[in-house]
PDB file of C-alpha atoms in Angstrom:
ATOM      1  CA  UNK A   7       0.044  -0.019  -0.010  1.00  0.00           C
ATOM      2  CA  UNK A   8       1.184   3.519  -0.823  1.00  0.00           C
ATOM      3  CA  UNK A   9       0.273   6.442   1.289  1.00  0.00           C
ATOM      4  CA  UNK A  10       0.673  10.025  -0.278  1.00  0.00           C
ATOM      5  CA  UNK A  11       0.191  13.390   1.330  1.00  0.00           C
ATOM      6  CA  UNK A  12      -0.153  15.610  -1.687  1.00  0.00           C
ATOM      7  CA  UNK A  13      -0.646  19.254  -2.458  1.00  0.00           C
ATOM      8  CA  UNK A  14      -0.239  19.199  -6.335  1.00  0.00           C
ATOM      9  CA  UNK A  15      -1.137  16.823  -9.114  1.00  0.00           C
ATOM     10  CA  UNK A  16      -1.010  15.069 -12.011  1.00  0.00           C
ATOM     11  CA  UNK A  17      -0.401  13.681 -15.438  1.00  0.00           C
ATOM     12  CA  UNK A  18      -2.373  14.431 -18.685  1.00  0.00           C
ATOM     13  CA  UNK A  19      -4.971  12.033 -20.031  1.00  0.00           C
ATOM     14  CA  UNK A  20      -6.143  11.845 -23.573  1.00  0.00           C
ATOM     15  CA  UNK A  21      -9.663  13.234 -24.084  1.00  0.00           C
ATOM     16  CA  UNK A  22     -12.576  11.868 -26.074  1.00  0.00           C
ATOM     17  CA  UNK A  23     -15.689  13.724 -27.113  1.00  0.00           C
ATOM     18  CA  UNK A  24     -18.530  13.870 -24.601  1.00  0.00           C
ATOM     19  CA  UNK A  25     -22.076  12.833 -25.582  1.00  0.00           C
ATOM     20  CA  UNK A  26     -23.729  14.611 -22.626  1.00  0.00           C
ATOM     21  CA  UNK A  27     -25.967  13.509 -19.815  1.00  0.00           C
ATOM     22  CA  UNK A  28     -29.585  12.319 -19.533  1.00  0.00           C
ATOM     23  CA  UNK A  29     -31.903  12.343 -16.591  1.00  0.00           C
ATOM     24  CA  UNK A  30     -34.091   9.341 -15.805  1.00  0.00           C
ATOM     25  CA  UNK A  31     -36.049   7.643 -12.940  1.00  0.00           C
ATOM     26  CA  UNK A  32     -35.674   4.015 -11.902  1.00  0.00           C
ATOM     27  CA  UNK A  33     -38.454   2.227 -10.167  1.00  0.00           C
ATOM     28  CA  UNK A  34     -37.523  -0.081  -7.337  1.00  0.00           C
ATOM     29  CA  UNK A  35     -41.131  -1.251  -6.723  1.00  0.00           C
ATOM     30  CA  UNK A  36     -41.563   1.124  -3.825  1.00  0.00           C
ATOM     31  CA  UNK A  37     -40.553   4.473  -5.177  1.00  0.00           C
ATOM     32  CA  UNK A  38     -38.721   6.172  -7.973  1.00  0.00           C
ATOM     33  CA  UNK A  39     -34.976   6.860  -7.865  1.00  0.00           C
ATOM     34  CA  UNK A  40     -33.877  10.074  -9.732  1.00  0.00           C
ATOM     35  CA  UNK A  41     -30.767   9.427 -11.697  1.00  0.00           C
ATOM     36  CA  UNK A  42     -28.451  11.065 -14.287  1.00  0.00           C
ATOM     37  CA  UNK A  43     -26.362   9.005 -16.722  1.00  0.00           C
ATOM     38  CA  UNK A  44     -23.344  10.464 -18.471  1.00  0.00           C
ATOM     39  CA  UNK A  45     -21.760   8.771 -21.476  1.00  0.00           C
ATOM     40  CA  UNK A  46     -18.793   9.602 -23.707  1.00  0.00           C
ATOM     41  CA  UNK A  47     -19.360   9.628 -27.406  1.00  0.00           C
ATOM     42  CA  UNK A  48     -17.897   6.299 -28.307  1.00  0.00           C
ATOM     43  CA  UNK A  49     -18.592   3.536 -30.900  1.00  0.00           C
ATOM     44  CA  UNK A  50     -17.216   0.957 -28.472  1.00  0.00           C
ATOM     45  CA  UNK A  51     -18.653  -0.105 -25.041  1.00  0.00           C
ATOM     46  CA  UNK A  52     -17.116   1.861 -22.328  1.00  0.00           C
ATOM     47  CA  UNK A  53     -16.416   1.341 -18.650  1.00  0.00           C
ATOM     48  CA  UNK A  54     -18.877   2.745 -16.096  1.00  0.00           C
ATOM     49  CA  UNK A  55     -18.773   4.095 -12.543  1.00  0.00           C
ATOM     50  CA  UNK A  56     -21.563   4.343  -9.992  1.00  0.00           C
ATOM     51  CA  UNK A  57     -21.516   7.513  -7.938  1.00  0.00           C
ATOM     52  CA  UNK A  58     -22.907   7.318  -4.389  1.00  0.00           C
ATOM     53  CA  UNK A  59     -23.508  10.507  -2.428  1.00  0.00           C
ATOM     54  CA  UNK A  60     -23.068  11.190   1.197  1.00  0.00           C
ATOM     55  CA  UNK A  61     -25.384  12.006   4.163  1.00  0.00           C
ATOM     56  CA  UNK A  62     -28.129  14.628   3.454  1.00  0.00           C
ATOM     57  CA  UNK A  63     -26.588  15.373   0.109  1.00  0.00           C
ATOM     58  CA  UNK A  64     -27.703  14.621  -3.474  1.00  0.00           C
ATOM     59  CA  UNK A  65     -26.697  13.094  -6.761  1.00  0.00           C
ATOM     60  CA  UNK A  66     -24.802  16.139  -7.997  1.00  0.00           C
ATOM     61  CA  UNK A  67     -23.008  16.487  -4.463  1.00  0.00           C
ATOM     62  CA  UNK A  68     -21.846  19.550  -2.586  1.00  0.00           C
ATOM     63  CA  UNK A  69     -20.155  22.065  -5.015  1.00  0.00           C
ATOM     64  CA  UNK A  70     -21.407  19.905  -7.947  1.00  0.00           C
ATOM     65  CA  UNK A  71     -18.398  17.569  -7.303  1.00  0.00           C
ATOM     66  CA  UNK A  72     -20.380  14.570  -8.766  1.00  0.00           C
ATOM     67  CA  UNK A  73     -21.652  16.459 -11.835  1.00  0.00           C
ATOM     68  CA  UNK A  74     -18.090  17.679 -12.401  1.00  0.00           C
ATOM     69  CA  UNK A  75     -16.627  14.184 -11.949  1.00  0.00           C
ATOM     70  CA  UNK A  76     -19.213  12.652 -14.352  1.00  0.00           C
ATOM     71  CA  UNK A  77     -18.327  15.105 -17.013  1.00  0.00           C
ATOM     72  CA  UNK A  78     -14.547  14.577 -16.457  1.00  0.00           C
ATOM     73  CA  UNK A  79     -14.928  10.833 -16.602  1.00  0.00           C
ATOM     74  CA  UNK A  80     -16.928  10.977 -19.871  1.00  0.00           C
ATOM     75  CA  UNK A  81     -14.151  13.088 -21.393  1.00  0.00           C
ATOM     76  CA  UNK A  82     -11.729  10.173 -20.781  1.00  0.00           C
ATOM     77  CA  UNK A  83     -14.083   7.500 -22.129  1.00  0.00           C
ATOM     78  CA  UNK A  84     -15.853   6.427 -18.898  1.00  0.00           C
ATOM     79  CA  UNK A  85     -19.629   6.547 -18.376  1.00  0.00           C
ATOM     80  CA  UNK A  86     -21.307   7.055 -15.075  1.00  0.00           C
ATOM     81  CA  UNK A  87     -24.636   7.009 -13.168  1.00  0.00           C
ATOM     82  CA  UNK A  88     -25.448   8.997 -10.084  1.00  0.00           C
ATOM     83  CA  UNK A  89     -28.601   8.674  -8.043  1.00  0.00           C
ATOM     84  CA  UNK A  90     -30.508  10.361  -5.343  1.00  0.00           C
ATOM     85  CA  UNK A  91     -31.075   8.179  -2.276  1.00  0.00           C
ATOM     86  CA  UNK A  92     -34.572   8.205  -0.766  1.00  0.00           C
ATOM     87  CA  UNK A  93     -35.544  11.604   0.650  1.00  0.00           C
ATOM     88  CA  UNK A  94     -32.628  13.554  -0.910  1.00  0.00           C
ATOM     89  CA  UNK A  95     -32.278  15.645  -4.044  1.00  0.00           C
ATOM     90  CA  UNK A  96     -35.179  15.112  -6.496  1.00  0.00           C
ATOM     91  CA  UNK A  97     -36.466  12.026  -4.612  1.00  0.00           C
ATOM     92  CA  UNK A  98     -40.210  12.463  -3.874  1.00  0.00           C
ATOM     93  CA  UNK A  99     -40.277  10.202  -0.709  1.00  0.00           C
ATOM     94  CA  UNK A 100     -39.530  10.817   2.846  1.00  0.00           C
ATOM     95  CA  UNK A 101     -36.008  10.478   4.167  1.00  0.00           C
ATOM     96  CA  UNK A 102     -37.546   7.973   6.605  1.00  0.00           C
ATOM     97  CA  UNK A 103     -37.311   5.531   3.778  1.00  0.00           C
ATOM     98  CA  UNK A 104     -33.531   5.825   3.885  1.00  0.00           C
ATOM     99  CA  UNK A 105     -31.725   3.081   5.467  1.00  0.00           C
ATOM    100  CA  UNK A 106     -28.478   1.200   4.707  1.00  0.00           C
ATOM    101  CA  UNK A 107     -30.481  -1.570   3.124  1.00  0.00           C
ATOM    102  CA  UNK A 108     -32.582   0.893   1.031  1.00  0.00           C
ATOM    103  CA  UNK A 109     -29.504   2.712  -0.189  1.00  0.00           C
ATOM    104  CA  UNK A 110     -27.802  -0.435  -1.256  1.00  0.00           C
ATOM    105  CA  UNK A 111     -31.040  -1.621  -3.083  1.00  0.00           C
ATOM    106  CA  UNK A 112     -31.062   1.902  -4.927  1.00  0.00           C
ATOM    107  CA  UNK A 113     -27.541   1.698  -5.757  1.00  0.00           C
ATOM    108  CA  UNK A 114     -27.945  -1.772  -7.113  1.00  0.00           C
ATOM    109  CA  UNK A 115     -30.748  -0.457  -9.259  1.00  0.00           C
ATOM    110  CA  UNK A 116     -28.252   2.069 -10.734  1.00  0.00           C
ATOM    111  CA  UNK A 117     -25.716  -0.659 -11.283  1.00  0.00           C
ATOM    112  CA  UNK A 118     -28.147  -2.970 -12.923  1.00  0.00           C
ATOM    113  CA  UNK A 119     -29.262  -0.208 -15.270  1.00  0.00           C
ATOM    114  CA  UNK A 120     -25.751   0.487 -16.470  1.00  0.00           C
ATOM    115  CA  UNK A 121     -24.886  -3.149 -16.847  1.00  0.00           C
ATOM    116  CA  UNK A 122     -27.904  -3.556 -19.155  1.00  0.00           C
ATOM    117  CA  UNK A 123     -26.860  -0.681 -21.496  1.00  0.00           C
ATOM    118  CA  UNK A 124     -25.313  -1.787 -24.775  1.00  0.00           C
ATOM    119  CA  UNK A 125     -22.924   1.185 -24.636  1.00  0.00           C
ATOM    120  CA  UNK A 126     -21.508  -0.077 -21.345  1.00  0.00           C
ATOM    121  CA  UNK A 127     -18.677  -2.773 -20.914  1.00  0.00           C
ATOM    122  CA  UNK A 128     -20.236  -4.562 -17.939  1.00  0.00           C
ATOM    123  CA  UNK A 129     -16.788  -6.222 -17.323  1.00  0.00           C
ATOM    124  CA  UNK A 130     -15.208  -2.856 -16.463  1.00  0.00           C
ATOM    125  CA  UNK A 131     -17.059  -1.330 -13.519  1.00  0.00           C
ATOM    126  CA  UNK A 132     -16.242   1.079 -10.805  1.00  0.00           C
ATOM    127  CA  UNK A 133     -17.852   2.788  -7.802  1.00  0.00           C
ATOM    128  CA  UNK A 134     -17.339   6.088  -6.005  1.00  0.00           C
ATOM    129  CA  UNK A 135     -18.595   6.520  -2.403  1.00  0.00           C
ATOM    130  CA  UNK A 136     -18.443   9.942  -0.583  1.00  0.00           C
ATOM    131  CA  UNK A 137     -18.523   9.842   3.263  1.00  0.00           C
ATOM    132  CA  UNK A 138     -21.529   7.633   4.191  1.00  0.00           C
ATOM    133  CA  UNK A 139     -21.789   6.981   0.481  1.00  0.00           C
ATOM    134  CA  UNK A 140     -18.452   5.231   0.915  1.00  0.00           C
ATOM    135  CA  UNK A 141     -20.033   2.885   3.468  1.00  0.00           C
ATOM    136  CA  UNK A 142     -22.869   2.124   1.025  1.00  0.00           C
ATOM    137  CA  UNK A 143     -20.278   1.451  -1.530  1.00  0.00           C
ATOM    138  CA  UNK A 144     -18.559  -1.060   0.592  1.00  0.00           C
ATOM    139  CA  UNK A 145     -21.953  -2.849   1.248  1.00  0.00           C
ATOM    140  CA  UNK A 146     -22.635  -2.740  -2.521  1.00  0.00           C
ATOM    141  CA  UNK A 147     -19.289  -4.294  -3.320  1.00  0.00           C
ATOM    142  CA  UNK A 148     -19.884  -7.075  -0.782  1.00  0.00           C
ATOM    143  CA  UNK A 149     -23.333  -7.804  -2.130  1.00  0.00           C
ATOM    144  CA  UNK A 150     -22.456  -7.383  -5.897  1.00  0.00           C
ATOM    145  CA  UNK A 151     -18.862  -8.395  -6.344  1.00  0.00           C
ATOM    146  CA  UNK A 152     -18.544  -7.141  -9.902  1.00  0.00           C
ATOM    147  CA  UNK A 153     -16.450  -3.999  -9.304  1.00  0.00           C
ATOM    148  CA  UNK A 154     -12.960  -3.714 -10.583  1.00  0.00           C
ATOM    149  CA  UNK A 155     -12.145  -0.319  -8.918  1.00  0.00           C
ATOM    150  CA  UNK A 156     -13.359   1.561  -5.992  1.00  0.00           C
ATOM    151  CA  UNK A 157     -12.567   5.140  -4.981  1.00  0.00           C
ATOM    152  CA  UNK A 158     -13.545   6.303  -1.475  1.00  0.00           C
ATOM    153  CA  UNK A 159     -13.877  10.075  -0.695  1.00  0.00           C
ATOM    154  CA  UNK A 160     -13.746  10.855   3.080  1.00  0.00           C
ATOM    155  CA  UNK A 161     -15.222   7.437   3.579  1.00  0.00           C
ATOM    156  CA  UNK A 162     -16.558   5.933   6.740  1.00  0.00           C
ATOM    157  CA  UNK A 163     -14.406   2.686   7.447  1.00  0.00           C
ATOM    158  CA  UNK A 164     -15.840   0.948  10.377  1.00  0.00           C
ATOM    159  CA  UNK A 165     -18.267  -1.732  11.548  1.00  0.00           C
ATOM    160  CA  UNK A 166     -21.123  -0.768  13.808  1.00  0.00           C
ATOM    161  CA  UNK A 167     -21.860   2.602  15.392  1.00  0.00           C
ATOM    162  CA  UNK A 168     -18.303   3.908  15.945  1.00  0.00           C
ATOM    163  CA  UNK A 169     -18.308   6.308  13.035  1.00  0.00           C
ATOM    164  CA  UNK A 170     -21.846   7.550  14.094  1.00  0.00           C
ATOM    165  CA  UNK A 171     -21.299   7.687  17.835  1.00  0.00           C
ATOM    166  CA  UNK A 172     -22.334  11.306  18.401  1.00  0.00           C
ATOM    167  CA  UNK A 173     -25.634  10.563  16.536  1.00  0.00           C
ATOM    168  CA  UNK A 174     -26.306   7.546  18.614  1.00  0.00           C
ATOM    169  CA  UNK A 175     -25.468   9.300  21.896  1.00  0.00           C
ATOM    170  CA  UNK A 176     -27.901  12.185  21.165  1.00  0.00           C
ATOM    171  CA  UNK A 177     -30.618  10.627  19.001  1.00  0.00           C
ATOM    172  CA  UNK A 178     -30.991   6.937  19.267  1.00  0.00           C
ATOM    173  CA  UNK A 179     -33.221   6.804  22.389  1.00  0.00           C
ATOM    174  CA  UNK A 180     -35.579   9.295  20.787  1.00  0.00           C
ATOM    175  CA  UNK A 181     -35.712   7.268  17.682  1.00  0.00           C
ATOM    176  CA  UNK A 182     -36.609   4.258  19.637  1.00  0.00           C
ATOM    177  CA  UNK A 183     -39.360   5.959  21.381  1.00  0.00           C
ATOM    178  CA  UNK A 184     -41.125   7.440  18.270  1.00  0.00           C
ATOM    179  CA  UNK A 185     -39.652   5.418  15.333  1.00  0.00           C
ATOM    180  CA  UNK A 186     -37.572   8.287  13.971  1.00  0.00           C
ATOM    181  CA  UNK A 187     -35.707  11.375  15.029  1.00  0.00           C
ATOM    182  CA  UNK A 188     -35.376  14.676  13.262  1.00  0.00           C
ATOM    183  CA  UNK A 189     -31.828  15.785  12.334  1.00  0.00           C
ATOM    184  CA  UNK A 190     -31.180  19.537  11.824  1.00  0.00           C
ATOM    185  CA  UNK A 191     -28.671  20.780   9.283  1.00  0.00           C
ATOM    186  CA  UNK A 192     -27.099  24.221   8.592  1.00  0.00           C
ATOM    187  CA  UNK A 193     -27.124  23.765   4.888  1.00  0.00           C
ATOM    188  CA  UNK A 194     -30.547  22.203   4.202  1.00  0.00           C
ATOM    189  CA  UNK A 195     -34.016  21.486   5.589  1.00  0.00           C
ATOM    190  CA  UNK A 196     -34.257  18.966   8.513  1.00  0.00           C
ATOM    191  CA  UNK A 197     -34.411  15.187   7.722  1.00  0.00           C
ATOM    192  CA  UNK A 198     -36.252  12.462   9.675  1.00  0.00           C
ATOM    193  CA  UNK A 199     -33.880   9.596  10.349  1.00  0.00           C
ATOM    194  CA  UNK A 200     -35.683   6.253  10.874  1.00  0.00           C
ATOM    195  CA  UNK A 201     -35.131   3.807  13.785  1.00  0.00           C
ATOM    196  CA  UNK A 202     -34.381   1.190  10.963  1.00  0.00           C
ATOM    197  CA  UNK A 203     -31.270   3.240   9.948  1.00  0.00           C
ATOM    198  CA  UNK A 204     -29.961   3.270  13.476  1.00  0.00           C
ATOM    199  CA  UNK A 205     -30.589  -0.532  13.949  1.00  0.00           C
ATOM    200  CA  UNK A 206     -28.973  -1.382  10.521  1.00  0.00           C
ATOM    201  CA  UNK A 207     -25.887   0.744  11.416  1.00  0.00           C
ATOM    202  CA  UNK A 208     -25.581  -1.144  14.776  1.00  0.00           C
ATOM    203  CA  UNK A 209     -25.587  -4.539  12.888  1.00  0.00           C
ATOM    204  CA  UNK A 210     -23.320  -3.232  10.154  1.00  0.00           C
ATOM    205  CA  UNK A 211     -20.266  -5.315   9.155  1.00  0.00           C
ATOM    206  CA  UNK A 212     -19.172  -3.360   6.026  1.00  0.00           C
ATOM    207  CA  UNK A 213     -15.521  -3.110   6.880  1.00  0.00           C
ATOM    208  CA  UNK A 214     -15.232  -6.822   7.913  1.00  0.00           C
ATOM    209  CA  UNK A 215     -16.983  -7.837   4.637  1.00  0.00           C
ATOM    210  CA  UNK A 216     -14.406  -5.862   2.676  1.00  0.00           C
ATOM    211  CA  UNK A 217     -11.760  -8.460   3.485  1.00  0.00           C
ATOM    212  CA  UNK A 218     -12.341 -10.385   0.171  1.00  0.00           C
ATOM    213  CA  UNK A 219     -12.346  -7.362  -2.069  1.00  0.00           C
ATOM    214  CA  UNK A 220      -9.237  -7.667  -4.326  1.00  0.00           C
ATOM    215  CA  UNK A 221      -9.963  -5.039  -7.044  1.00  0.00           C
ATOM    216  CA  UNK A 222      -8.318  -1.572  -7.186  1.00  0.00           C
ATOM    217  CA  UNK A 223      -8.930   0.874  -4.286  1.00  0.00           C
ATOM    218  CA  UNK A 224      -8.089   4.400  -3.866  1.00  0.00           C
ATOM    219  CA  UNK A 225      -8.985   6.056  -0.617  1.00  0.00           C
ATOM    220  CA  UNK A 226      -8.797   9.846  -0.566  1.00  0.00           C
ATOM    221  CA  UNK A 227      -9.200  11.866   2.566  1.00  0.00           C
ATOM    222  CA  UNK A 228      -8.385  15.427   3.778  1.00  0.00           C
ATOM    223  CA  UNK A 229      -5.801  16.030   6.404  1.00  0.00           C
ATOM    224  CA  UNK A 230      -8.234  18.615   8.072  1.00  0.00           C
ATOM    225  CA  UNK A 231     -11.287  16.465   7.967  1.00  0.00           C
ATOM    226  CA  UNK A 232     -13.103  16.787  11.398  1.00  0.00           C
ATOM    227  CA  UNK A 233     -16.118  14.611  10.421  1.00  0.00           C
ATOM    228  CA  UNK A 234     -14.353  11.441   9.274  1.00  0.00           C
ATOM    229  CA  UNK A 235     -10.667  11.593  10.290  1.00  0.00           C
ATOM    230  CA  UNK A 236      -8.172  10.837   7.564  1.00  0.00           C
ATOM    231  CA  UNK A 237      -7.016   7.649   9.269  1.00  0.00           C
ATOM    232  CA  UNK A 238     -10.194   6.029   7.986  1.00  0.00           C
ATOM    233  CA  UNK A 239      -8.547   5.964   4.490  1.00  0.00           C
ATOM    234  CA  UNK A 240      -5.825   3.757   5.801  1.00  0.00           C
ATOM    235  CA  UNK A 241      -8.119   1.590   7.796  1.00  0.00           C
ATOM    236  CA  UNK A 242     -10.256   0.928   4.782  1.00  0.00           C
ATOM    237  CA  UNK A 243      -7.297  -0.223   2.700  1.00  0.00           C
ATOM    238  CA  UNK A 244      -5.831  -2.305   5.452  1.00  0.00           C
ATOM    239  CA  UNK A 245      -9.115  -4.123   5.792  1.00  0.00           C
ATOM    240  CA  UNK A 246      -9.105  -5.355   2.200  1.00  0.00           C
ATOM    241  CA  UNK A 247      -7.133  -7.510  -0.210  1.00  0.00           C
ATOM    242  CA  UNK A 248      -7.213  -4.714  -2.761  1.00  0.00           C
ATOM    243  CA  UNK A 249      -4.543  -4.392  -5.456  1.00  0.00           C
ATOM    244  CA  UNK A 250      -3.466  -1.883  -6.499  1.00  0.00           C
ATOM    245  CA  UNK A 251      -4.340   0.026  -3.387  1.00  0.00           C
ATOM    246  CA  UNK A 252      -3.359   3.670  -2.429  1.00  0.00           C
ATOM    247  CA  UNK A 253      -4.367   6.171   0.431  1.00  0.00           C
ATOM    248  CA  UNK A 254      -4.027   9.694  -0.479  1.00  0.00           C
ATOM    249  CA  UNK A 255      -4.308  12.368   2.238  1.00  0.00           C
ATOM    250  CA  UNK A 256      -4.778  15.872   0.654  1.00  0.00           C
ATOM    251  CA  UNK A 257      -3.025  18.476   2.733  1.00  0.00           C
ATOM    252  CA  UNK A 258      -5.331  20.965   4.463  1.00  0.00           C
ATOM    253  CA  UNK A 259      -8.393  19.550   2.815  1.00  0.00           C
ATOM    254  CA  UNK A 260     -11.651  19.477   4.753  1.00  0.00           C
ATOM    255  CA  UNK A 261     -14.356  16.683   4.791  1.00  0.00           C
ATOM    256  CA  UNK A 262     -15.751  18.263   1.519  1.00  0.00           C
ATOM    257  CA  UNK A 263     -12.249  19.049   0.111  1.00  0.00           C
ATOM    258  CA  UNK A 264     -12.765  22.773   0.523  1.00  0.00           C
ATOM    259  CA  UNK A 265     -15.075  22.824  -2.458  1.00  0.00           C
ATOM    260  CA  UNK A 266     -16.991  25.828  -1.202  1.00  0.00           C
ATOM    261  CA  UNK A 267     -13.874  27.979  -1.027  1.00  0.00           C
ATOM    262  CA  UNK A 268     -13.387  29.567  -4.467  1.00  0.00           C
ATOM    263  CA  UNK A 269      -9.652  30.193  -3.677  1.00  0.00           C
ATOM    264  CA  UNK A 270      -8.938  26.620  -2.752  1.00  0.00           C
ATOM    265  CA  UNK A 271      -7.727  23.966  -5.258  1.00  0.00           C
ATOM    266  CA  UNK A 272      -8.145  20.750  -3.165  1.00  0.00           C
ATOM    267  CA  UNK A 273     -11.394  19.895  -4.932  1.00  0.00           C
ATOM    268  CA  UNK A 274      -9.652  19.907  -8.341  1.00  0.00           C
ATOM    269  CA  UNK A 275      -6.963  17.672  -6.869  1.00  0.00           C
ATOM    270  CA  UNK A 276      -9.700  15.278  -5.791  1.00  0.00           C
ATOM    271  CA  UNK A 277     -11.216  15.109  -9.177  1.00  0.00           C
ATOM    272  CA  UNK A 278      -7.945  14.693 -11.070  1.00  0.00           C
ATOM    273  CA  UNK A 279      -6.868  11.911  -8.750  1.00  0.00           C
ATOM    274  CA  UNK A 280     -10.171  10.122  -9.207  1.00  0.00           C
ATOM    275  CA  UNK A 281     -10.339  10.473 -12.920  1.00  0.00           C
ATOM    276  CA  UNK A 282      -6.690   9.252 -13.413  1.00  0.00           C
ATOM    277  CA  UNK A 283      -7.304   6.291 -11.099  1.00  0.00           C
ATOM    278  CA  UNK A 284     -10.249   5.117 -13.085  1.00  0.00           C
ATOM    279  CA  UNK A 285      -8.528   5.692 -16.376  1.00  0.00           C
ATOM    280  CA  UNK A 286      -5.720   3.521 -15.229  1.00  0.00           C
ATOM    281  CA  UNK A 287      -7.774   0.725 -13.621  1.00  0.00           C
ATOM    282  CA  UNK A 288     -10.747   0.466 -15.884  1.00  0.00           C
ATOM    283  CA  UNK A 289      -9.333   1.073 -19.364  1.00  0.00           C
TER     284      UNK A 289
END
C-alpha cells in the first residue's frame, strides 16, 4: 500500500468527445430513484462508474463535485450514473425511507441499469462513495462483487456505530421512542432519520466484509477532515485484499475538500486523482 500526502497533481490524460447526460427515474417497486447518466461519445462499449453521495446530500454532491466528476470521466471515455437516495435531491419520498439496506438496493438499481446498456462494458465497472456513500459502496461491493475499482472519498471505514457515535448518543433513544428522529442541518432542511437506519448501522459489518475485495482501491481523505478523520482511509485499505491500493491524504483539505472555497484547489486535486485512477484501472 502506498500513502501519499499531496498538495499538487497530476499527469495528462487523452480526451474523447462527450455525448452529454440524460436524466431518468428508476423504479425499485416502492418509489422512483432519480438518476443522471453520463456517457462519452464512443462507438465501443465503455467502462462505467456508479457515484454514491453522502449523508443529506444529493446526486450532484456539494459544490457539484459529482456532476463535475461525471463530465470529467466522460471526457476520458468512462460512463457514469449518479442517483438520489430516498428523501434527498429530487426524490419524492420521505427520508424515513433511507436506511443502509434501501441505499444498497437503490445503488444496485443504478448498477443494474448501467450493466444492461449496450454502450457499457459490464466487465469494467467502478464505484465512488463519498462519506456515508463510501459505507454504502462497501456494502454494495460485498453484495455485488462485480467491481474492478473503488474510489472512496472521506469514507466511513468501520463496523457498527463507531463512526456515528455522536448521533447515537444524542438521537438513538428518541428514535426508539417514536420510530424516527429529526436531524437539523445548517445547509438544508431537516431530515427524519428512521429507527431502522440506527438498527442497521448497529448491525453493520461493512468493513469486515471488505476483506475479500481484491480489486483496485483508492482512498482519498483530507488532512483537516473533522467529520471522518483521515486515518479512515488507511483503515479501509488495510481491511481489504485490494490491489493496487493507495491512500491519498490531501494536505489541508476538509471533509468536503474545501469545495465551497473559491480560492482553494483541493477539490480539483480530488477530481484529477479520481479520474486518473479510473482511467488506469478500468481502461
